[in-house]
């Protein structure tokens, strides 16, 4: 086979490899985007989900509650409640109750909701205490609470039709709903959403990757006796402070001492700090070492005259 044919064969082989690599990269990007959209749609559907305990009576009290925000540090959530009287319990104008209306809640909910007769009813935000879990378990912390609604109209219990939903994108809820003796009972479990967990895991991986990269750079500088290489030292010092800012971007603002810190952040900061110190000490020794003295040139001796042949 001639040299020209061999060159053409190698070029064709490399062309096929580049084509396959390009196809693989495109396929990986498409797969990643598809998985991301699938996860986003899943969370979107979870936010749209409503846990309903309907009442069929035409004369009833409708209670629509939604979880607005979860404060894991304060161990409470904010519940927005909209109460709407129906049928004989509604004022002719439809904006108030025709009698004194009281919506009684469970113990974790701070206070009952009272609406005097013919007084305009508007949405009310109430705090609900959370139990279980610890915020330092971030991003794997979870909490639970019980939310109940019972309505009384002019001192007598009336049917309640209740719905519960969640609009806090940083938390996912799991709800068990049942109606017990005219009381709407919700057992709510609250945990970080999948996107928050995924981002926190990415942050931990990125912190370790950056720390390992700085350690590799330190090994190269020390091993090859590069001295005080200021661009490299600037990058290492910037990484040290950038990690602290990066850590503060964690969704939900977890406190110091969480799983995120002990699994990655504190270790990465310690590794980078040690690498900076080792690089500076080693570079200082290299820079401060005396240079080897140059050998003095030897002066040539007198040249002996050549002897004449006889």
PDB file of C-alpha atoms in Angstrom:
ATOM      1  CA  UNK A   1       0.000   0.000   0.000  1.00  0.00           C
ATOM      2  CA  UNK A   2       1.395   3.393  -0.964  1.00  0.00           C
ATOM      3  CA  UNK A   3       2.088   6.177   1.493  1.00  0.00           C
ATOM      4  CA  UNK A   4      -0.694   8.283  -0.011  1.00  0.00           C
ATOM      5  CA  UNK A   5      -3.271   5.550   0.570  1.00  0.00           C
ATOM      6  CA  UNK A   6      -2.123   5.203   4.201  1.00  0.00           C
ATOM      7  CA  UNK A   7      -2.466   8.942   4.803  1.00  0.00           C
ATOM      8  CA  UNK A   8      -5.958   8.932   3.312  1.00  0.00           C
ATOM      9  CA  UNK A   9      -6.909   5.959   5.532  1.00  0.00           C
ATOM     10  CA  UNK A  10      -5.673   7.727   8.691  1.00  0.00           C
ATOM     11  CA  UNK A  11      -7.544  10.908   7.743  1.00  0.00           C
ATOM     12  CA  UNK A  12     -10.757   8.964   7.173  1.00  0.00           C
ATOM     13  CA  UNK A  13     -10.348   7.154  10.518  1.00  0.00           C
ATOM     14  CA  UNK A  14      -9.790  10.414  12.395  1.00  0.00           C
ATOM     15  CA  UNK A  15     -12.763  11.946  10.600  1.00  0.00           C
ATOM     16  CA  UNK A  16     -14.997   9.089  11.738  1.00  0.00           C
ATOM     17  CA  UNK A  17     -13.729   9.443  15.301  1.00  0.00           C
ATOM     18  CA  UNK A  18     -14.445  13.166  15.356  1.00  0.00           C
ATOM     19  CA  UNK A  19     -17.908  12.526  13.953  1.00  0.00           C
ATOM     20  CA  UNK A  20     -18.636   9.899  16.603  1.00  0.00           C
ATOM     21  CA  UNK A  21     -17.317  12.193  19.353  1.00  0.00           C
ATOM     22  CA  UNK A  22     -19.508  15.042  18.095  1.00  0.00           C
ATOM     23  CA  UNK A  23     -22.563  12.780  17.996  1.00  0.00           C
ATOM     24  CA  UNK A  24     -21.802  11.536  21.528  1.00  0.00           C
ATOM     25  CA  UNK A  25     -21.498  15.088  22.869  1.00  0.00           C
ATOM     26  CA  UNK A  26     -24.756  16.150  21.214  1.00  0.00           C
ATOM     27  CA  UNK A  27     -26.519  13.048  22.546  1.00  0.00           C
ATOM     28  CA  UNK A  28     -25.207  13.736  26.078  1.00  0.00           C
ATOM     29  CA  UNK A  29     -26.418  17.347  25.933  1.00  0.00           C
ATOM     30  CA  UNK A  30     -29.846  16.296  24.671  1.00  0.00           C
ATOM     31  CA  UNK A  31     -30.104  13.631  27.394  1.00  0.00           C
ATOM     32  CA  UNK A  32     -29.102  16.126  30.099  1.00  0.00           C
ATOM     33  CA  UNK A  33     -31.634  18.690  28.885  1.00  0.00           C
ATOM     34  CA  UNK A  34     -34.342  16.020  28.687  1.00  0.00           C
ATOM     35  CA  UNK A  35     -33.681  14.837  32.234  1.00  0.00           C
ATOM     36  CA  UNK A  36     -33.639  18.434  33.479  1.00  0.00           C
ATOM     37  CA  UNK A  37     -36.969  19.243  31.827  1.00  0.00           C
ATOM     38  CA  UNK A  38     -38.463  16.025  33.197  1.00  0.00           C
ATOM     39  CA  UNK A  39     -37.365  16.929  36.734  1.00  0.00           C
ATOM     40  CA  UNK A  40     -38.671  20.488  36.343  1.00  0.00           C
ATOM     41  CA  UNK A  41     -42.046  19.253  35.106  1.00  0.00           C
ATOM     42  CA  UNK A  42     -42.213  16.887  38.072  1.00  0.00           C
ATOM     43  CA  UNK A  43     -41.650  19.710  40.540  1.00  0.00           C
ATOM     44  CA  UNK A  44     -44.110  21.920  38.659  1.00  0.00           C
ATOM     45  CA  UNK A  45     -46.811  19.257  38.913  1.00  0.00           C
ATOM     46  CA  UNK A  46     -46.046  18.824  42.611  1.00  0.00           C
ATOM     47  CA  UNK A  47     -46.598  22.543  43.181  1.00  0.00           C
ATOM     48  CA  UNK A  48     -49.898  22.377  41.310  1.00  0.00           C
ATOM     49  CA  UNK A  49     -51.150  19.480  43.416  1.00  0.00           C
ATOM     50  CA  UNK A  50     -53.969  20.224  45.822  1.00  0.00           C
ATOM     51  CA  UNK A  51     -55.064  17.963  48.656  1.00  0.00           C
ATOM     52  CA  UNK A  52     -58.844  18.292  48.810  1.00  0.00           C
ATOM     53  CA  UNK A  53     -61.335  17.156  51.427  1.00  0.00           C
ATOM     54  CA  UNK A  54     -64.611  18.160  49.757  1.00  0.00           C
ATOM     55  CA  UNK A  55     -67.994  18.511  51.406  1.00  0.00           C
ATOM     56  CA  UNK A  56     -71.111  17.966  49.278  1.00  0.00           C
ATOM     57  CA  UNK A  57     -73.522  20.008  51.408  1.00  0.00           C
ATOM     58  CA  UNK A  58     -74.625  23.243  49.681  1.00  0.00           C
ATOM     59  CA  UNK A  59     -74.491  25.062  53.003  1.00  0.00           C
ATOM     60  CA  UNK A  60     -70.861  24.809  54.045  1.00  0.00           C
ATOM     61  CA  UNK A  61     -67.622  26.680  54.744  1.00  0.00           C
ATOM     62  CA  UNK A  62     -64.838  26.481  52.147  1.00  0.00           C
ATOM     63  CA  UNK A  63     -61.289  26.733  53.470  1.00  0.00           C
ATOM     64  CA  UNK A  64     -58.458  27.120  50.944  1.00  0.00           C
ATOM     65  CA  UNK A  65     -55.019  26.974  52.590  1.00  0.00           C
ATOM     66  CA  UNK A  66     -51.614  27.242  50.917  1.00  0.00           C
ATOM     67  CA  UNK A  67     -48.107  26.936  52.329  1.00  0.00           C
ATOM     68  CA  UNK A  68     -46.409  30.194  51.366  1.00  0.00           C
ATOM     69  CA  UNK A  69     -42.996  29.859  52.950  1.00  0.00           C
ATOM     70  CA  UNK A  70     -41.132  27.388  55.138  1.00  0.00           C
ATOM     71  CA  UNK A  71     -38.682  28.812  57.678  1.00  0.00           C
ATOM     72  CA  UNK A  72     -36.544  25.854  58.673  1.00  0.00           C
ATOM     73  CA  UNK A  73     -34.341  27.922  60.977  1.00  0.00           C
ATOM     74  CA  UNK A  74     -37.353  29.308  62.837  1.00  0.00           C
ATOM     75  CA  UNK A  75     -39.070  25.888  62.631  1.00  0.00           C
ATOM     76  CA  UNK A  76     -42.342  27.240  61.291  1.00  0.00           C
ATOM     77  CA  UNK A  77     -44.212  27.700  58.052  1.00  0.00           C
ATOM     78  CA  UNK A  78     -46.489  30.477  56.893  1.00  0.00           C
ATOM     79  CA  UNK A  79     -49.974  29.303  55.956  1.00  0.00           C
ATOM     80  CA  UNK A  80     -52.285  31.553  53.937  1.00  0.00           C
ATOM     81  CA  UNK A  81     -55.942  30.779  54.603  1.00  0.00           C
ATOM     82  CA  UNK A  82     -58.961  31.968  52.621  1.00  0.00           C
ATOM     83  CA  UNK A  83     -62.364  31.261  54.197  1.00  0.00           C
ATOM     84  CA  UNK A  84     -65.477  31.452  52.047  1.00  0.00           C
ATOM     85  CA  UNK A  85     -69.019  30.834  53.424  1.00  0.00           C
ATOM     86  CA  UNK A  86     -71.412  29.105  51.045  1.00  0.00           C
ATOM     87  CA  UNK A  87     -75.176  28.795  50.880  1.00  0.00           C
ATOM     88  CA  UNK A  88     -77.118  29.923  53.935  1.00  0.00           C
ATOM     89  CA  UNK A  89     -73.927  30.847  55.777  1.00  0.00           C
ATOM     90  CA  UNK A  90     -72.941  33.510  53.237  1.00  0.00           C
ATOM     91  CA  UNK A  91     -73.965  37.139  53.329  1.00  0.00           C
ATOM     92  CA  UNK A  92     -76.103  38.141  50.321  1.00  0.00           C
ATOM     93  CA  UNK A  93     -73.180  40.169  49.004  1.00  0.00           C
ATOM     94  CA  UNK A  94     -70.928  37.099  49.171  1.00  0.00           C
ATOM     95  CA  UNK A  95     -68.026  38.850  50.936  1.00  0.00           C
ATOM     96  CA  UNK A  96     -68.924  38.014  54.531  1.00  0.00           C
ATOM     97  CA  UNK A  97     -70.663  35.494  56.735  1.00  0.00           C
ATOM     98  CA  UNK A  98     -74.283  35.995  57.680  1.00  0.00           C
ATOM     99  CA  UNK A  99     -73.468  35.052  61.276  1.00  0.00           C
ATOM    100  CA  UNK A 100     -70.518  34.785  63.619  1.00  0.00           C
ATOM    101  CA  UNK A 101     -68.024  32.380  62.029  1.00  0.00           C
ATOM    102  CA  UNK A 102     -65.094  30.731  63.792  1.00  0.00           C
ATOM    103  CA  UNK A 103     -62.602  28.415  62.059  1.00  0.00           C
ATOM    104  CA  UNK A 104     -60.837  26.390  64.721  1.00  0.00           C
ATOM    105  CA  UNK A 105     -57.379  24.990  63.974  1.00  0.00           C
ATOM    106  CA  UNK A 106     -54.972  22.450  65.418  1.00  0.00           C
ATOM    107  CA  UNK A 107     -52.454  23.089  68.202  1.00  0.00           C
ATOM    108  CA  UNK A 108     -49.448  23.802  65.913  1.00  0.00           C
ATOM    109  CA  UNK A 109     -51.415  26.606  64.204  1.00  0.00           C
ATOM    110  CA  UNK A 110     -51.134  29.852  66.142  1.00  0.00           C
ATOM    111  CA  UNK A 111     -54.688  30.889  66.846  1.00  0.00           C
ATOM    112  CA  UNK A 112     -58.179  30.338  65.494  1.00  0.00           C
ATOM    113  CA  UNK A 113     -59.735  32.468  62.774  1.00  0.00           C
ATOM    114  CA  UNK A 114     -62.721  34.556  63.871  1.00  0.00           C
ATOM    115  CA  UNK A 115     -64.994  36.487  61.520  1.00  0.00           C
ATOM    116  CA  UNK A 116     -67.878  38.569  62.939  1.00  0.00           C
ATOM    117  CA  UNK A 117     -71.195  38.585  61.149  1.00  0.00           C
ATOM    118  CA  UNK A 118     -71.371  40.769  58.033  1.00  0.00           C
ATOM    119  CA  UNK A 119     -67.667  41.689  58.324  1.00  0.00           C
ATOM    120  CA  UNK A 120     -65.643  41.401  55.153  1.00  0.00           C
ATOM    121  CA  UNK A 121     -63.528  38.233  55.009  1.00  0.00           C
ATOM    122  CA  UNK A 122     -60.015  38.441  53.546  1.00  0.00           C
ATOM    123  CA  UNK A 123     -57.050  36.105  53.385  1.00  0.00           C
ATOM    124  CA  UNK A 124     -55.179  35.552  56.637  1.00  0.00           C
ATOM    125  CA  UNK A 125     -51.571  34.459  57.140  1.00  0.00           C
ATOM    126  CA  UNK A 126     -50.951  32.283  60.180  1.00  0.00           C
ATOM    127  CA  UNK A 127     -47.787  30.670  61.502  1.00  0.00           C
ATOM    128  CA  UNK A 128     -47.659  26.902  61.947  1.00  0.00           C
ATOM    129  CA  UNK A 129     -45.039  25.305  64.192  1.00  0.00           C
ATOM    130  CA  UNK A 130     -42.895  22.508  62.761  1.00  0.00           C
ATOM    131  CA  UNK A 131     -41.519  19.535  64.659  1.00  0.00           C
ATOM    132  CA  UNK A 132     -38.933  16.868  63.947  1.00  0.00           C
ATOM    133  CA  UNK A 133     -35.679  17.205  62.060  1.00  0.00           C
ATOM    134  CA  UNK A 134     -32.844  19.699  62.436  1.00  0.00           C
ATOM    135  CA  UNK A 135     -31.812  22.481  60.078  1.00  0.00           C
ATOM    136  CA  UNK A 136     -28.178  21.351  60.370  1.00  0.00           C
ATOM    137  CA  UNK A 137     -29.154  18.225  58.401  1.00  0.00           C
ATOM    138  CA  UNK A 138     -29.345  20.453  55.298  1.00  0.00           C
ATOM    139  CA  UNK A 139     -29.991  19.501  52.527  1.00  0.00           C
ATOM    140  CA  UNK A 140     -31.514  16.311  53.914  1.00  0.00           C
ATOM    141  CA  UNK A 141     -33.562  17.873  56.729  1.00  0.00           C
ATOM    142  CA  UNK A 142     -37.265  17.163  57.050  1.00  0.00           C
ATOM    143  CA  UNK A 143     -40.099  18.331  59.290  1.00  0.00           C
ATOM    144  CA  UNK A 144     -43.719  17.500  60.048  1.00  0.00           C
ATOM    145  CA  UNK A 145     -46.837  19.144  61.421  1.00  0.00           C
ATOM    146  CA  UNK A 146     -50.602  18.682  61.711  1.00  0.00           C
ATOM    147  CA  UNK A 147     -53.100  21.149  60.255  1.00  0.00           C
ATOM    148  CA  UNK A 148     -56.796  20.871  61.075  1.00  0.00           C
ATOM    149  CA  UNK A 149     -59.861  22.952  60.251  1.00  0.00           C
ATOM    150  CA  UNK A 150     -63.229  22.872  62.016  1.00  0.00           C
ATOM    151  CA  UNK A 151     -65.896  25.531  61.454  1.00  0.00           C
ATOM    152  CA  UNK A 152     -68.612  26.731  63.811  1.00  0.00           C
ATOM    153  CA  UNK A 153     -71.403  29.114  62.802  1.00  0.00           C
ATOM    154  CA  UNK A 154     -73.261  30.908  65.569  1.00  0.00           C
ATOM    155  CA  UNK A 155     -71.963  28.327  68.022  1.00  0.00           C
ATOM    156  CA  UNK A 156     -72.815  25.149  66.092  1.00  0.00           C
ATOM    157  CA  UNK A 157     -70.498  23.006  63.980  1.00  0.00           C
ATOM    158  CA  UNK A 158     -71.011  23.188  60.216  1.00  0.00           C
ATOM    159  CA  UNK A 159     -69.572  21.218  57.273  1.00  0.00           C
ATOM    160  CA  UNK A 160     -66.103  22.183  56.035  1.00  0.00           C
ATOM    161  CA  UNK A 161     -64.713  21.719  52.520  1.00  0.00           C
ATOM    162  CA  UNK A 162     -60.933  22.181  52.660  1.00  0.00           C
ATOM    163  CA  UNK A 163     -58.000  22.212  50.231  1.00  0.00           C
ATOM    164  CA  UNK A 164     -54.282  22.424  50.996  1.00  0.00           C
ATOM    165  CA  UNK A 165     -51.487  23.274  48.548  1.00  0.00           C
ATOM    166  CA  UNK A 166     -47.829  24.279  48.601  1.00  0.00           C
ATOM    167  CA  UNK A 167     -46.272  27.202  46.695  1.00  0.00           C
ATOM    168  CA  UNK A 168     -42.813  27.227  48.305  1.00  0.00           C
ATOM    169  CA  UNK A 169     -40.459  26.072  45.534  1.00  0.00           C
ATOM    170  CA  UNK A 170     -37.637  25.308  47.991  1.00  0.00           C
ATOM    171  CA  UNK A 171     -39.636  22.629  49.813  1.00  0.00           C
ATOM    172  CA  UNK A 172     -41.668  19.602  48.821  1.00  0.00           C
ATOM    173  CA  UNK A 173     -44.624  18.338  50.822  1.00  0.00           C
ATOM    174  CA  UNK A 174     -46.116  14.925  51.438  1.00  0.00           C
ATOM    175  CA  UNK A 175     -49.650  15.113  52.799  1.00  0.00           C
ATOM    176  CA  UNK A 176     -52.049  12.588  54.296  1.00  0.00           C
ATOM    177  CA  UNK A 177     -55.563  14.045  54.264  1.00  0.00           C
ATOM    178  CA  UNK A 178     -58.691  12.703  55.940  1.00  0.00           C
ATOM    179  CA  UNK A 179     -61.986  14.006  57.250  1.00  0.00           C
ATOM    180  CA  UNK A 180     -62.794  12.984  60.829  1.00  0.00           C
ATOM    181  CA  UNK A 181     -66.203  13.941  62.258  1.00  0.00           C
ATOM    182  CA  UNK A 182     -66.533  17.030  60.108  1.00  0.00           C
ATOM    183  CA  UNK A 183     -62.927  18.113  60.757  1.00  0.00           C
ATOM    184  CA  UNK A 184     -60.429  18.363  57.902  1.00  0.00           C
ATOM    185  CA  UNK A 185     -57.169  16.811  59.101  1.00  0.00           C
ATOM    186  CA  UNK A 186     -53.850  17.135  57.228  1.00  0.00           C
ATOM    187  CA  UNK A 187     -50.645  15.410  58.303  1.00  0.00           C
ATOM    188  CA  UNK A 188     -47.893  17.297  56.484  1.00  0.00           C
ATOM    189  CA  UNK A 189     -44.288  16.202  55.948  1.00  0.00           C
ATOM    190  CA  UNK A 190     -41.936  18.888  54.628  1.00  0.00           C
ATOM    191  CA  UNK A 191     -38.540  18.266  53.011  1.00  0.00           C
ATOM    192  CA  UNK A 192     -36.183  20.081  50.665  1.00  0.00           C
ATOM    193  CA  UNK A 193     -37.212  19.955  47.024  1.00  0.00           C
ATOM    194  CA  UNK A 194     -35.302  17.819  44.540  1.00  0.00           C
ATOM    195  CA  UNK A 195     -33.766  20.883  42.894  1.00  0.00           C
ATOM    196  CA  UNK A 196     -32.395  22.104  46.232  1.00  0.00           C
ATOM    197  CA  UNK A 197     -30.893  18.692  47.016  1.00  0.00           C
ATOM    198  CA  UNK A 198     -29.367  18.445  43.528  1.00  0.00           C
ATOM    199  CA  UNK A 199     -27.842  21.920  43.757  1.00  0.00           C
ATOM    200  CA  UNK A 200     -26.434  21.248  47.231  1.00  0.00           C
ATOM    201  CA  UNK A 201     -24.827  18.011  46.009  1.00  0.00           C
ATOM    202  CA  UNK A 202     -23.372  19.898  43.039  1.00  0.00           C
ATOM    203  CA  UNK A 203     -21.947  22.511  45.423  1.00  0.00           C
ATOM    204  CA  UNK A 204     -20.246  19.820  47.498  1.00  0.00           C
ATOM    205  CA  UNK A 205     -18.769  18.189  44.397  1.00  0.00           C
ATOM    206  CA  UNK A 206     -17.558  21.560  43.062  1.00  0.00           C
ATOM    207  CA  UNK A 207     -15.927  22.437  46.384  1.00  0.00           C
ATOM    208  CA  UNK A 208     -13.999  19.180  46.455  1.00  0.00           C
ATOM    209  CA  UNK A 209     -13.021  19.534  42.787  1.00  0.00           C
ATOM    210  CA  UNK A 210     -11.667  23.042  43.373  1.00  0.00           C
ATOM    211  CA  UNK A 211      -9.730  21.940  46.461  1.00  0.00           C
ATOM    212  CA  UNK A 212      -8.195  19.027  44.561  1.00  0.00           C
ATOM    213  CA  UNK A 213      -7.267  21.345  41.675  1.00  0.00           C
ATOM    214  CA  UNK A 214      -5.461  23.696  44.073  1.00  0.00           C
ATOM    215  CA  UNK A 215      -3.669  20.738  45.681  1.00  0.00           C
ATOM    216  CA  UNK A 216      -2.487  19.542  42.242  1.00  0.00           C
ATOM    217  CA  UNK A 217      -1.232  23.037  41.424  1.00  0.00           C
ATOM    218  CA  UNK A 218       0.638  23.190  44.743  1.00  0.00           C
ATOM    219  CA  UNK A 219       2.295  19.834  44.078  1.00  0.00           C
ATOM    220  CA  UNK A 220       3.481  21.026  40.667  1.00  0.00           C
ATOM    221  CA  UNK A 221       4.918  24.301  42.017  1.00  0.00           C
ATOM    222  CA  UNK A 222       6.690  22.643  44.934  1.00  0.00           C
ATOM    223  CA  UNK A 223       8.007  19.672  42.994  1.00  0.00           C
ATOM    224  CA  UNK A 224       9.454  21.775  40.186  1.00  0.00           C
ATOM    225  CA  UNK A 225      10.746  24.484  42.567  1.00  0.00           C
ATOM    226  CA  UNK A 226       8.945  27.282  40.743  1.00  0.00           C
ATOM    227  CA  UNK A 227       9.466  29.817  43.496  1.00  0.00           C
ATOM    228  CA  UNK A 228       6.911  32.509  44.290  1.00  0.00           C
ATOM    229  CA  UNK A 229       4.668  32.286  41.240  1.00  0.00           C
ATOM    230  CA  UNK A 230       2.325  35.186  41.921  1.00  0.00           C
ATOM    231  CA  UNK A 231      -0.407  34.377  39.356  1.00  0.00           C
ATOM    232  CA  UNK A 232      -0.766  30.904  40.862  1.00  0.00           C
ATOM    233  CA  UNK A 233      -0.794  32.284  44.400  1.00  0.00           C
ATOM    234  CA  UNK A 234      -3.445  34.834  43.395  1.00  0.00           C
ATOM    235  CA  UNK A 235      -5.628  32.082  41.966  1.00  0.00           C
ATOM    236  CA  UNK A 236      -5.283  30.009  45.149  1.00  0.00           C
ATOM    237  CA  UNK A 237      -6.089  32.927  47.443  1.00  0.00           C
ATOM    238  CA  UNK A 238      -9.059  33.922  45.257  1.00  0.00           C
ATOM    239  CA  UNK A 239     -10.351  30.337  45.437  1.00  0.00           C
ATOM    240  CA  UNK A 240     -10.161  30.483  49.227  1.00  0.00           C
ATOM    241  CA  UNK A 241     -12.457  33.505  49.433  1.00  0.00           C
ATOM    242  CA  UNK A 242     -14.612  32.551  46.442  1.00  0.00           C
ATOM    243  CA  UNK A 243     -15.629  29.317  48.174  1.00  0.00           C
ATOM    244  CA  UNK A 244     -17.098  31.288  51.094  1.00  0.00           C
ATOM    245  CA  UNK A 245     -19.184  33.403  48.712  1.00  0.00           C
ATOM    246  CA  UNK A 246     -20.186  30.285  46.771  1.00  0.00           C
ATOM    247  CA  UNK A 247     -21.300  28.573  49.960  1.00  0.00           C
ATOM    248  CA  UNK A 248     -23.542  31.530  50.843  1.00  0.00           C
ATOM    249  CA  UNK A 249     -25.486  31.007  47.604  1.00  0.00           C
ATOM    250  CA  UNK A 250     -26.890  27.713  48.898  1.00  0.00           C
ATOM    251  CA  UNK A 251     -30.706  27.899  48.545  1.00  0.00           C
ATOM    252  CA  UNK A 252     -32.449  28.257  51.874  1.00  0.00           C
ATOM    253  CA  UNK A 253     -29.466  29.951  53.596  1.00  0.00           C
ATOM    254  CA  UNK A 254     -28.426  26.980  55.770  1.00  0.00           C
ATOM    255  CA  UNK A 255     -26.574  27.895  58.975  1.00  0.00           C
ATOM    256  CA  UNK A 256     -22.920  27.081  59.536  1.00  0.00           C
ATOM    257  CA  UNK A 257     -22.536  23.534  60.816  1.00  0.00           C
ATOM    258  CA  UNK A 258     -24.803  21.787  58.332  1.00  0.00           C
ATOM    259  CA  UNK A 259     -24.010  18.629  56.382  1.00  0.00           C
ATOM    260  CA  UNK A 260     -22.912  20.838  53.480  1.00  0.00           C
ATOM    261  CA  UNK A 261     -20.161  22.322  55.652  1.00  0.00           C
ATOM    262  CA  UNK A 262     -18.855  19.151  57.253  1.00  0.00           C
ATOM    263  CA  UNK A 263     -19.017  17.134  54.040  1.00  0.00           C
ATOM    264  CA  UNK A 264     -17.280  19.635  51.757  1.00  0.00           C
ATOM    265  CA  UNK A 265     -16.979  23.336  52.598  1.00  0.00           C
ATOM    266  CA  UNK A 266     -14.813  23.220  55.730  1.00  0.00           C
ATOM    267  CA  UNK A 267     -12.531  20.548  54.258  1.00  0.00           C
ATOM    268  CA  UNK A 268     -12.119  22.444  50.989  1.00  0.00           C
ATOM    269  CA  UNK A 269     -11.291  25.673  52.828  1.00  0.00           C
ATOM    270  CA  UNK A 270      -8.728  23.875  55.008  1.00  0.00           C
ATOM    271  CA  UNK A 271      -7.069  22.163  52.031  1.00  0.00           C
ATOM    272  CA  UNK A 272      -6.791  25.392  50.038  1.00  0.00           C
ATOM    273  CA  UNK A 273      -5.446  27.344  53.023  1.00  0.00           C
ATOM    274  CA  UNK A 274      -2.765  24.701  53.679  1.00  0.00           C
ATOM    275  CA  UNK A 275      -1.853  24.658  49.987  1.00  0.00           C
ATOM    276  CA  UNK A 276      -1.380  28.433  49.944  1.00  0.00           C
ATOM    277  CA  UNK A 277       0.865  28.299  53.011  1.00  0.00           C
ATOM    278  CA  UNK A 278       2.921  25.380  51.660  1.00  0.00           C
ATOM    279  CA  UNK A 279       3.351  27.112  48.301  1.00  0.00           C
ATOM    280  CA  UNK A 280       4.511  30.352  49.908  1.00  0.00           C
ATOM    281  CA  UNK A 281       6.952  28.645  52.275  1.00  0.00           C
ATOM    282  CA  UNK A 282       8.400  26.485  49.511  1.00  0.00           C
ATOM    283  CA  UNK A 283       8.608  29.408  47.095  1.00  0.00           C
ATOM    284  CA  UNK A 284      10.321  31.559  49.696  1.00  0.00           C
ATOM    285  CA  UNK A 285      12.964  28.887  50.230  1.00  0.00           C
ATOM    286  CA  UNK A 286      13.560  28.650  46.514  1.00  0.00           C
ATOM    287  CA  UNK A 287      13.762  32.420  46.087  1.00  0.00           C
ATOM    288  CA  UNK A 288      16.029  32.822  49.104  1.00  0.00           C
ATOM    289  CA  UNK A 289      18.465  30.055  48.202  1.00  0.00           C
ATOM    290  CA  UNK A 290      21.933  31.448  47.185  1.00  0.00           C
ATOM    291  CA  UNK A 291      22.725  31.099  43.541  1.00  0.00           C
ATOM    292  CA  UNK A 292      25.666  28.807  42.735  1.00  0.00           C
ATOM    293  CA  UNK A 293      28.879  30.783  42.160  1.00  0.00           C
ATOM    294  CA  UNK A 294      29.987  30.894  38.561  1.00  0.00           C
ATOM    295  CA  UNK A 295      33.318  29.172  37.852  1.00  0.00           C
ATOM    296  CA  UNK A 296      36.163  31.641  37.293  1.00  0.00           C
ATOM    297  CA  UNK A 297      37.766  31.328  33.861  1.00  0.00           C
ATOM    298  CA  UNK A 298      41.304  29.881  33.925  1.00  0.00           C
ATOM    299  CA  UNK A 299      43.900  32.206  32.396  1.00  0.00           C
ATOM    300  CA  UNK A 300      45.837  30.500  29.615  1.00  0.00           C
ATOM    301  CA  UNK A 301      49.537  29.838  30.403  1.00  0.00           C
ATOM    302  CA  UNK A 302      52.495  30.990  28.295  1.00  0.00           C
ATOM    303  CA  UNK A 303      52.870  29.187  25.045  1.00  0.00           C
ATOM    304  CA  UNK A 304      56.239  27.459  24.647  1.00  0.00           C
ATOM    305  CA  UNK A 305      58.106  28.390  21.438  1.00  0.00           C
ATOM    306  CA  UNK A 306      58.240  25.669  18.874  1.00  0.00           C
ATOM    307  CA  UNK A 307      61.606  23.963  18.382  1.00  0.00           C
ATOM    308  CA  UNK A 308      63.264  24.244  15.051  1.00  0.00           C
ATOM    309  CA  UNK A 309      64.053  21.013  13.407  1.00  0.00           C
ATOM    310  CA  UNK A 310      67.740  20.606  12.519  1.00  0.00           C
TER     311      UNK A 310
END
